[in-house]
Amino acid sequence: MSEKGLQELRAKLDKLDNELLDIINKRMDIVHEVGVLKSNSGGSIYRPERERAIIDRLDKLNTGKLNRRAIEALFLEVFAISRNFELPENVAFLGPDGSFTHQAAETRFGAMSSYLAIGSINGVFREVNTKKAKFGVVPIENSSNGIVSDTINCLTKYDLKIIAEVILDIHHTLATTCDKVKDIKKIYSKDIAFEQCRRFLENVGLDEVEHIPVESTTKAVKYALKEEGSAAICSHVGAKMYNLPILFENIEDKDNNRTRFFIVSDFENAKSGNDKTSVLVKLPNRSGALVEFLTDFDKAGINLTKIKSHIVEGDSIFFIDFDGHKEDEHIQKIFTKHQESIKFLGSYVKEADDI
């Protein structure tokens, strides 16, 4: 391509970028008006069901080169900027900075939000419950390691609502200042990360070097930055955050390792048309109680997507997910009949049937 032809194309791109900037600024003017109305009425700034409806509409209208994933990535960032323009609000997450929970939070709240890294799941719930943060992001389950007990305990303890779920593919990287594998003498990471990357470590000859467990992959990155001949198994975002060079990407043994996160807050969602509901259920201690309860769901035509038993303070409870919204008529009948047994946790846009 000639230099003249390249300059002409760049000029066209510049013109389009100028138009995009103007359009986005016009969108922000309307966002400001929406923010004023919501602040007067007390409405929530973050409405996951509304954002999903916009993405669904744009995906149907799309006739260009963008696929749905690209549209979602682009507009979720626009939405996040818009929310911060309307009303900047704190987002608490299970830290430290650079953790997978941090990554999950950024997929929904963007790079501009005010984030609070909290050292425990209970601490995240506490920050939201005391209004120091508007939203909390916590893990609920991992495809390899199951349900996160601390999150279930907090859902039992606090009267916050699940307003969204985030499904994140978990990828590990090997990051180091060493130029070659043979120069690595020790590796820092969490116990579970070593286990999830065992085959890779064996394949590249790093199974015999010293493996040092630490509390978080972020701390592993900090150690690897300071110590010559050391490396970290960590998240991509953690390595990038601290500028630790990545030697290998996606080193986990399983390619289907996923974690599901909940976003909790102090409000409930309206219907989106594609919802999931989560509840905690404590049934009478008698034979057949669970069968009778589940039979009512079957008779109502409600699709159960998950049921997990859990012990909280010596009592057996069930964490249950099912398709539909709390306000759906057939689901309302279940809530009415079993109101003494059910704690409603939230109805929210369904991202996946299960992980």
Short mmCIF file of C-alpha atoms in Angstrom, two decimals:
data_model
loop_
_atom_site.label_atom_id
_atom_site.label_comp_id
_atom_site.label_asym_id
_atom_site.label_seq_id
_atom_site.Cartn_x
_atom_site.Cartn_y
_atom_site.Cartn_z
CA MET A 1 0.00 0.00 0.00
CA SER A 2 1.30 3.48 -0.89
CA GLU A 3 1.99 6.06 1.78
CA LYS A 4 -0.71 8.27 0.26
CA GLY A 5 -3.29 5.46 0.48
CA LEU A 6 -2.36 4.80 4.11
CA GLN A 7 -2.71 8.46 5.01
CA GLU A 8 -6.16 8.57 3.37
CA LEU A 9 -7.33 5.59 5.43
CA ARG A 10 -5.94 7.15 8.62
CA ALA A 11 -7.77 10.37 7.82
CA LYS A 12 -11.03 8.41 7.51
CA LEU A 13 -10.37 6.72 10.85
CA ASP A 14 -9.64 10.07 12.49
CA LYS A 15 -12.92 11.45 11.15
CA LEU A 16 -14.83 8.46 12.52
CA ASP A 17 -13.07 8.75 15.89
CA ASN A 18 -14.09 12.41 16.06
CA GLU A 19 -17.70 11.44 15.34
CA LEU A 20 -17.56 8.66 17.96
CA LEU A 21 -16.29 11.11 20.57
CA ASP A 22 -19.11 13.50 19.78
CA ILE A 23 -21.73 10.73 19.97
CA ILE A 24 -20.37 9.40 23.28
CA ASN A 25 -20.39 12.88 24.77
CA LYS A 26 -24.02 13.29 23.66
CA ARG A 27 -24.77 9.95 25.36
CA MET A 28 -23.16 11.24 28.55
CA ASP A 29 -25.38 14.33 28.45
CA ILE A 30 -28.44 12.06 28.52
CA VAL A 31 -26.80 9.87 31.17
CA HIS A 32 -26.44 12.97 33.33
CA GLU A 33 -30.18 13.66 33.00
CA VAL A 34 -30.95 10.05 33.92
CA GLY A 35 -28.64 10.37 36.95
CA VAL A 36 -30.51 13.45 38.17
CA LEU A 37 -33.86 11.64 37.90
CA LYS A 38 -32.51 8.55 39.69
CA SER A 39 -30.96 10.60 42.48
CA ASN A 40 -34.31 12.31 43.06
CA SER A 41 -36.24 9.04 43.07
CA GLY A 42 -33.62 6.92 44.85
CA GLY A 43 -33.30 4.51 41.91
CA SER A 44 -30.22 2.35 41.48
CA ILE A 45 -27.58 3.36 38.96
CA TYR A 46 -26.59 -0.22 38.07
CA ARG A 47 -29.39 -2.14 36.33
CA PRO A 48 -27.96 -5.40 34.93
CA GLU A 49 -31.26 -6.36 33.28
CA ARG A 50 -31.37 -3.04 31.40
CA GLU A 51 -27.76 -3.43 30.22
CA ARG A 52 -28.46 -6.97 29.01
CA ALA A 53 -31.53 -5.76 27.08
CA ILE A 54 -29.41 -3.11 25.33
CA ILE A 55 -26.74 -5.65 24.33
CA ASP A 56 -29.39 -8.09 23.10
CA ARG A 57 -30.96 -5.34 20.96
CA LEU A 58 -27.63 -4.22 19.51
CA ASP A 59 -26.63 -7.81 18.73
CA LYS A 60 -29.85 -8.30 16.74
CA LEU A 61 -29.31 -5.04 14.84
CA ASN A 62 -25.65 -5.78 14.09
CA THR A 63 -24.73 -6.38 10.44
CA GLY A 64 -21.02 -5.58 10.65
CA LYS A 65 -17.81 -7.38 11.60
CA LEU A 66 -18.32 -7.17 15.37
CA ASN A 67 -19.53 -10.38 17.04
CA ARG A 68 -21.62 -10.46 20.22
CA ARG A 69 -18.57 -10.85 22.46
CA ALA A 70 -16.99 -7.72 20.96
CA ILE A 71 -20.23 -5.75 21.26
CA GLU A 72 -20.54 -6.81 24.90
CA ALA A 73 -16.94 -5.88 25.75
CA LEU A 74 -17.28 -2.48 24.08
CA PHE A 75 -20.61 -1.49 25.57
CA LEU A 76 -20.00 -2.87 29.06
CA GLU A 77 -17.11 -0.42 29.29
CA VAL A 78 -19.36 2.39 28.01
CA PHE A 79 -21.97 1.42 30.61
CA ALA A 80 -19.32 1.41 33.35
CA ILE A 81 -18.11 4.89 32.38
CA SER A 82 -21.73 6.06 32.26
CA ARG A 83 -22.42 4.75 35.77
CA ASN A 84 -19.40 6.57 37.15
CA PHE A 85 -20.54 9.70 35.36
CA GLU A 86 -24.00 9.39 36.93
CA LEU A 87 -22.82 8.59 40.45
CA PRO A 88 -19.34 7.26 41.35
CA GLU A 89 -19.80 4.38 43.80
CA ASN A 90 -17.40 2.04 45.58
CA VAL A 91 -17.05 -1.59 44.52
CA ALA A 92 -15.71 -3.91 47.24
CA PHE A 93 -14.16 -7.20 46.17
CA LEU A 94 -12.27 -10.10 47.71
CA GLY A 95 -8.68 -8.90 47.38
CA PRO A 96 -5.92 -8.35 46.93
CA ASP A 97 -5.58 -6.13 43.86
CA GLY A 98 -4.93 -8.26 40.78
CA SER A 99 -6.93 -11.24 42.07
CA PHE A 100 -9.39 -13.13 39.89
CA THR A 101 -12.22 -11.50 41.85
CA HIS A 102 -10.74 -8.11 40.94
CA GLN A 103 -10.74 -9.22 37.31
CA ALA A 104 -14.38 -10.32 37.58
CA ALA A 105 -15.32 -6.95 39.10
CA GLU A 106 -13.66 -5.05 36.27
CA THR A 107 -15.61 -7.00 33.65
CA ARG A 108 -18.79 -5.39 35.01
CA PHE A 109 -17.67 -2.09 36.51
CA GLY A 110 -14.85 -1.13 34.15
CA ALA A 111 -11.44 0.39 34.76
CA MET A 112 -12.70 3.76 36.07
CA SER A 113 -14.65 2.54 39.10
CA SER A 114 -13.48 3.04 42.66
CA TYR A 115 -12.41 -0.39 43.93
CA LEU A 116 -11.89 -1.53 47.52
CA ALA A 117 -9.75 -4.66 47.97
CA ILE A 118 -11.04 -6.43 51.10
CA GLY A 119 -9.22 -9.28 52.83
CA SER A 120 -12.21 -11.54 53.50
CA ILE A 121 -15.59 -12.43 52.04
CA ASN A 122 -17.28 -11.42 55.28
CA GLY A 123 -15.49 -8.09 55.02
CA VAL A 124 -16.89 -7.52 51.52
CA PHE A 125 -20.45 -8.17 52.75
CA ARG A 126 -19.85 -5.92 55.75
CA GLU A 127 -18.68 -3.02 53.56
CA VAL A 128 -21.81 -3.25 51.42
CA ASN A 129 -24.10 -3.75 54.41
CA THR A 130 -22.75 -0.60 56.10
CA LYS A 131 -23.07 1.39 52.83
CA LYS A 132 -19.32 2.00 52.56
CA ALA A 133 -19.56 0.25 49.20
CA LYS A 134 -22.56 0.05 46.91
CA PHE A 135 -21.54 -3.29 45.38
CA GLY A 136 -19.63 -6.35 46.52
CA VAL A 137 -18.01 -9.00 44.32
CA VAL A 138 -17.30 -12.44 45.78
CA PRO A 139 -16.68 -15.95 44.44
CA ILE A 140 -19.49 -18.46 44.91
CA GLU A 141 -18.11 -21.59 43.24
CA ASN A 142 -15.32 -23.03 41.14
CA SER A 143 -15.74 -25.84 38.61
CA SER A 144 -12.85 -27.76 40.21
CA ASN A 145 -13.26 -26.95 43.89
CA GLY A 146 -17.00 -26.53 44.39
CA ILE A 147 -19.02 -24.09 46.51
CA VAL A 148 -17.31 -21.36 48.55
CA SER A 149 -18.53 -21.90 52.10
CA ASP A 150 -17.75 -18.38 53.33
CA THR A 151 -20.02 -16.88 50.66
CA ILE A 152 -22.91 -19.18 51.62
CA ASN A 153 -22.40 -18.26 55.28
CA CYS A 154 -22.54 -14.54 54.45
CA LEU A 155 -25.62 -14.93 52.26
CA THR A 156 -27.22 -16.54 55.32
CA LYS A 157 -26.04 -13.82 57.70
CA TYR A 158 -26.64 -10.64 55.69
CA ASP A 159 -29.82 -9.39 54.04
CA LEU A 160 -28.12 -8.33 50.79
CA LYS A 161 -29.33 -9.37 47.34
CA ILE A 162 -27.54 -11.02 44.45
CA ILE A 163 -27.95 -8.64 41.52
CA ALA A 164 -25.67 -10.31 38.96
CA GLU A 165 -23.46 -13.30 38.32
CA VAL A 166 -20.13 -13.26 36.48
CA ILE A 167 -18.63 -16.40 34.94
CA LEU A 168 -14.86 -16.16 34.51
CA ASP A 169 -12.56 -18.59 32.75
CA ILE A 170 -9.59 -19.04 35.09
CA HIS A 171 -6.23 -18.87 33.34
CA HIS A 172 -2.85 -18.95 35.05
CA THR A 173 0.39 -17.46 33.76
CA LEU A 174 4.01 -18.08 34.66
CA ALA A 175 5.58 -14.66 35.17
CA THR A 176 9.21 -13.94 35.93
CA THR A 177 12.12 -11.61 35.31
CA CYS A 178 14.13 -14.64 34.15
CA ASP A 179 14.65 -14.92 30.40
CA LYS A 180 14.80 -18.73 30.38
CA VAL A 181 13.07 -21.54 32.25
CA LYS A 182 16.39 -23.03 33.39
CA ASP A 183 17.14 -19.81 35.30
CA ILE A 184 14.08 -20.24 37.55
CA LYS A 185 15.05 -21.68 40.96
CA LYS A 186 11.84 -21.08 42.95
CA ILE A 187 8.17 -20.40 42.23
CA TYR A 188 5.67 -18.55 44.42
CA SER A 189 1.90 -19.06 44.26
CA LYS A 190 -1.19 -20.30 46.10
CA ASP A 191 -1.43 -24.01 46.94
CA ILE A 192 -4.38 -24.48 44.61
CA ALA A 193 -2.54 -22.84 41.68
CA PHE A 194 0.38 -25.27 42.00
CA GLU A 195 -2.11 -28.14 41.91
CA GLN A 196 -3.96 -26.76 38.89
CA CYS A 197 -0.70 -26.35 36.91
CA ARG A 198 1.06 -29.59 37.92
CA ARG A 199 1.26 -31.09 34.42
CA PHE A 200 2.73 -27.92 32.92
CA LEU A 201 5.38 -27.70 35.63
CA GLU A 202 6.38 -31.30 34.97
CA ASN A 203 6.51 -30.76 31.20
CA VAL A 204 8.89 -27.80 31.40
CA GLY A 205 11.03 -29.23 34.20
CA LEU A 206 9.85 -26.94 36.97
CA ASP A 207 8.41 -29.66 39.18
CA GLU A 208 11.76 -30.09 40.95
CA VAL A 209 12.41 -26.42 41.79
CA GLU A 210 11.26 -24.99 45.13
CA HIS A 211 7.50 -24.32 45.27
CA ILE A 212 6.63 -21.74 47.93
CA PRO A 213 2.95 -21.35 48.89
CA VAL A 214 1.77 -17.81 49.72
CA GLU A 215 -1.60 -16.30 50.63
CA SER A 216 -2.35 -14.88 47.19
CA THR A 217 -1.08 -14.88 43.62
CA THR A 218 -0.65 -11.11 43.91
CA LYS A 219 1.79 -11.60 46.77
CA ALA A 220 3.55 -14.19 44.61
CA VAL A 221 4.03 -11.53 41.92
CA LYS A 222 5.58 -9.12 44.43
CA TYR A 223 8.05 -11.77 45.65
CA ALA A 224 8.98 -12.75 42.10
CA LEU A 225 9.69 -9.10 41.26
CA LYS A 226 12.12 -8.74 44.15
CA GLU A 227 13.97 -12.06 44.11
CA GLU A 228 16.38 -13.00 41.36
CA GLY A 229 15.77 -16.47 39.92
CA SER A 230 12.15 -16.63 41.09
CA ALA A 231 8.79 -16.78 39.30
CA ALA A 232 5.09 -16.53 40.09
CA ILE A 233 2.06 -18.49 38.99
CA CYS A 234 -0.55 -15.76 38.85
CA SER A 235 -3.38 -14.18 36.91
CA HIS A 236 -2.72 -12.27 33.72
CA VAL A 237 -4.12 -9.07 35.26
CA GLY A 238 -1.88 -9.47 38.33
CA ALA A 239 1.30 -9.81 36.26
CA LYS A 240 0.34 -6.82 34.11
CA MET A 241 -0.58 -4.69 37.13
CA TYR A 242 2.93 -5.04 38.60
CA ASN A 243 4.78 -5.18 35.25
CA LEU A 244 6.15 -8.69 35.82
CA PRO A 245 7.03 -10.18 32.41
CA ILE A 246 4.89 -13.18 31.38
CA LEU A 247 6.89 -16.18 30.17
CA PHE A 248 3.95 -18.56 29.55
CA GLU A 249 0.18 -17.97 29.27
CA ASN A 250 -2.67 -20.39 30.09
CA ILE A 251 -0.54 -22.96 31.93
CA GLU A 252 -3.44 -24.60 33.81
CA ASP A 253 -3.91 -28.34 33.23
CA LYS A 254 -7.66 -28.13 32.61
CA ASP A 255 -9.06 -25.86 29.91
CA ASN A 256 -12.51 -25.73 31.52
CA ASN A 257 -11.59 -24.24 34.89
CA ARG A 258 -14.24 -21.61 35.58
CA THR A 259 -15.26 -19.59 38.60
CA ARG A 260 -18.67 -18.08 39.22
CA PHE A 261 -18.89 -14.79 41.10
CA PHE A 262 -21.83 -12.97 42.65
CA ILE A 263 -22.34 -9.21 42.70
CA VAL A 264 -24.31 -8.25 45.81
CA SER A 265 -26.01 -4.98 46.71
CA ASP A 266 -29.02 -3.54 48.55
CA PHE A 267 -31.67 -3.66 45.81
CA GLU A 268 -33.58 -6.16 43.67
CA ASN A 269 -33.63 -6.45 39.88
CA ALA A 270 -36.60 -6.12 37.60
CA LYS A 271 -37.28 -8.91 35.10
CA SER A 272 -34.96 -9.27 32.11
CA GLY A 273 -36.74 -12.14 30.35
CA ASN A 274 -33.78 -14.46 30.92
CA ASP A 275 -33.39 -14.70 34.68
CA LYS A 276 -32.06 -17.03 37.32
CA THR A 277 -33.10 -17.03 40.97
CA SER A 278 -31.06 -18.18 43.98
CA VAL A 279 -32.48 -19.15 47.37
CA LEU A 280 -31.42 -20.73 50.63
CA VAL A 281 -33.78 -23.35 51.98
CA LYS A 282 -34.03 -24.75 55.51
CA LEU A 283 -36.52 -27.60 55.64
CA PRO A 284 -38.24 -29.30 58.60
CA ASN A 285 -36.19 -32.14 60.05
CA ARG A 286 -38.48 -34.97 58.97
CA SER A 287 -38.43 -37.77 56.45
CA GLY A 288 -39.51 -36.77 52.92
CA ALA A 289 -39.35 -32.98 53.45
CA LEU A 290 -36.83 -32.42 50.64
CA VAL A 291 -38.68 -34.70 48.21
CA GLU A 292 -41.96 -32.86 48.84
CA PHE A 293 -40.26 -29.49 48.37
CA LEU A 294 -38.62 -30.48 45.08
CA THR A 295 -41.84 -32.10 43.83
CA ASP A 296 -43.58 -28.72 44.09
CA PHE A 297 -40.94 -27.25 41.75
CA ASP A 298 -41.47 -30.09 39.31
CA LYS A 299 -45.26 -29.64 39.35
CA ALA A 300 -44.82 -25.89 38.74
CA GLY A 301 -42.57 -26.57 35.73
CA ILE A 302 -39.59 -24.79 37.30
CA ASN A 303 -36.18 -25.88 36.02
CA LEU A 304 -33.74 -26.42 38.90
CA THR A 305 -30.15 -25.79 37.75
CA LYS A 306 -28.32 -26.37 41.04
CA ILE A 307 -28.94 -27.79 44.49
CA LYS A 308 -26.15 -28.02 47.07
CA SER A 309 -26.41 -28.96 50.73
CA HIS A 310 -24.47 -26.93 53.26
CA ILE A 311 -24.04 -26.78 57.04
CA VAL A 312 -24.41 -23.38 58.72
CA GLU A 313 -23.99 -23.27 62.51
CA GLY A 314 -24.95 -26.93 62.75
CA ASP A 315 -28.07 -26.63 60.60
CA SER A 316 -28.41 -28.26 57.19
CA ILE A 317 -29.51 -25.84 54.46
CA PHE A 318 -29.77 -26.06 50.68
CA PHE A 319 -28.44 -23.55 48.18
CA ILE A 320 -30.69 -23.72 45.11
CA ASP A 321 -30.62 -22.05 41.69
CA PHE A 322 -33.53 -22.20 39.26
CA ASP A 323 -34.67 -20.55 36.05
CA GLY A 324 -37.06 -17.62 36.29
CA HIS A 325 -37.67 -14.43 38.28
CA LYS A 326 -39.14 -14.07 41.75
CA GLU A 327 -42.09 -12.13 40.32
CA ASP A 328 -43.07 -14.88 37.85
CA GLU A 329 -46.52 -16.17 38.79
CA HIS A 330 -45.60 -19.87 39.05
CA ILE A 331 -42.56 -19.02 41.19
CA GLN A 332 -44.61 -16.75 43.45
CA LYS A 333 -46.79 -19.74 44.33
CA ILE A 334 -43.71 -21.67 45.52
CA PHE A 335 -42.56 -18.71 47.64
CA THR A 336 -46.00 -18.34 49.18
CA LYS A 337 -46.33 -22.03 50.04
CA HIS A 338 -42.81 -22.34 51.49
CA GLN A 339 -42.31 -18.84 52.90
CA GLU A 340 -41.17 -20.22 56.26
CA SER A 341 -38.42 -22.30 54.62
CA ILE A 342 -37.09 -20.04 51.84
CA LYS A 343 -34.68 -17.13 52.08
CA PHE A 344 -34.74 -15.23 48.78
CA LEU A 345 -31.20 -14.27 47.69
CA GLY A 346 -31.88 -12.61 44.36
CA SER A 347 -33.17 -12.79 40.80
CA TYR A 348 -30.66 -11.71 38.17
CA VAL A 349 -29.70 -12.05 34.50
CA LYS A 350 -28.62 -15.63 33.77
CA GLU A 351 -25.09 -15.84 32.35
CA ALA A 352 -24.94 -19.65 32.19
CA ASP A 353 -26.91 -22.69 33.30
CA ASP A 354 -23.96 -23.95 35.34
CA ILE A 355 -20.19 -23.97 35.40
#
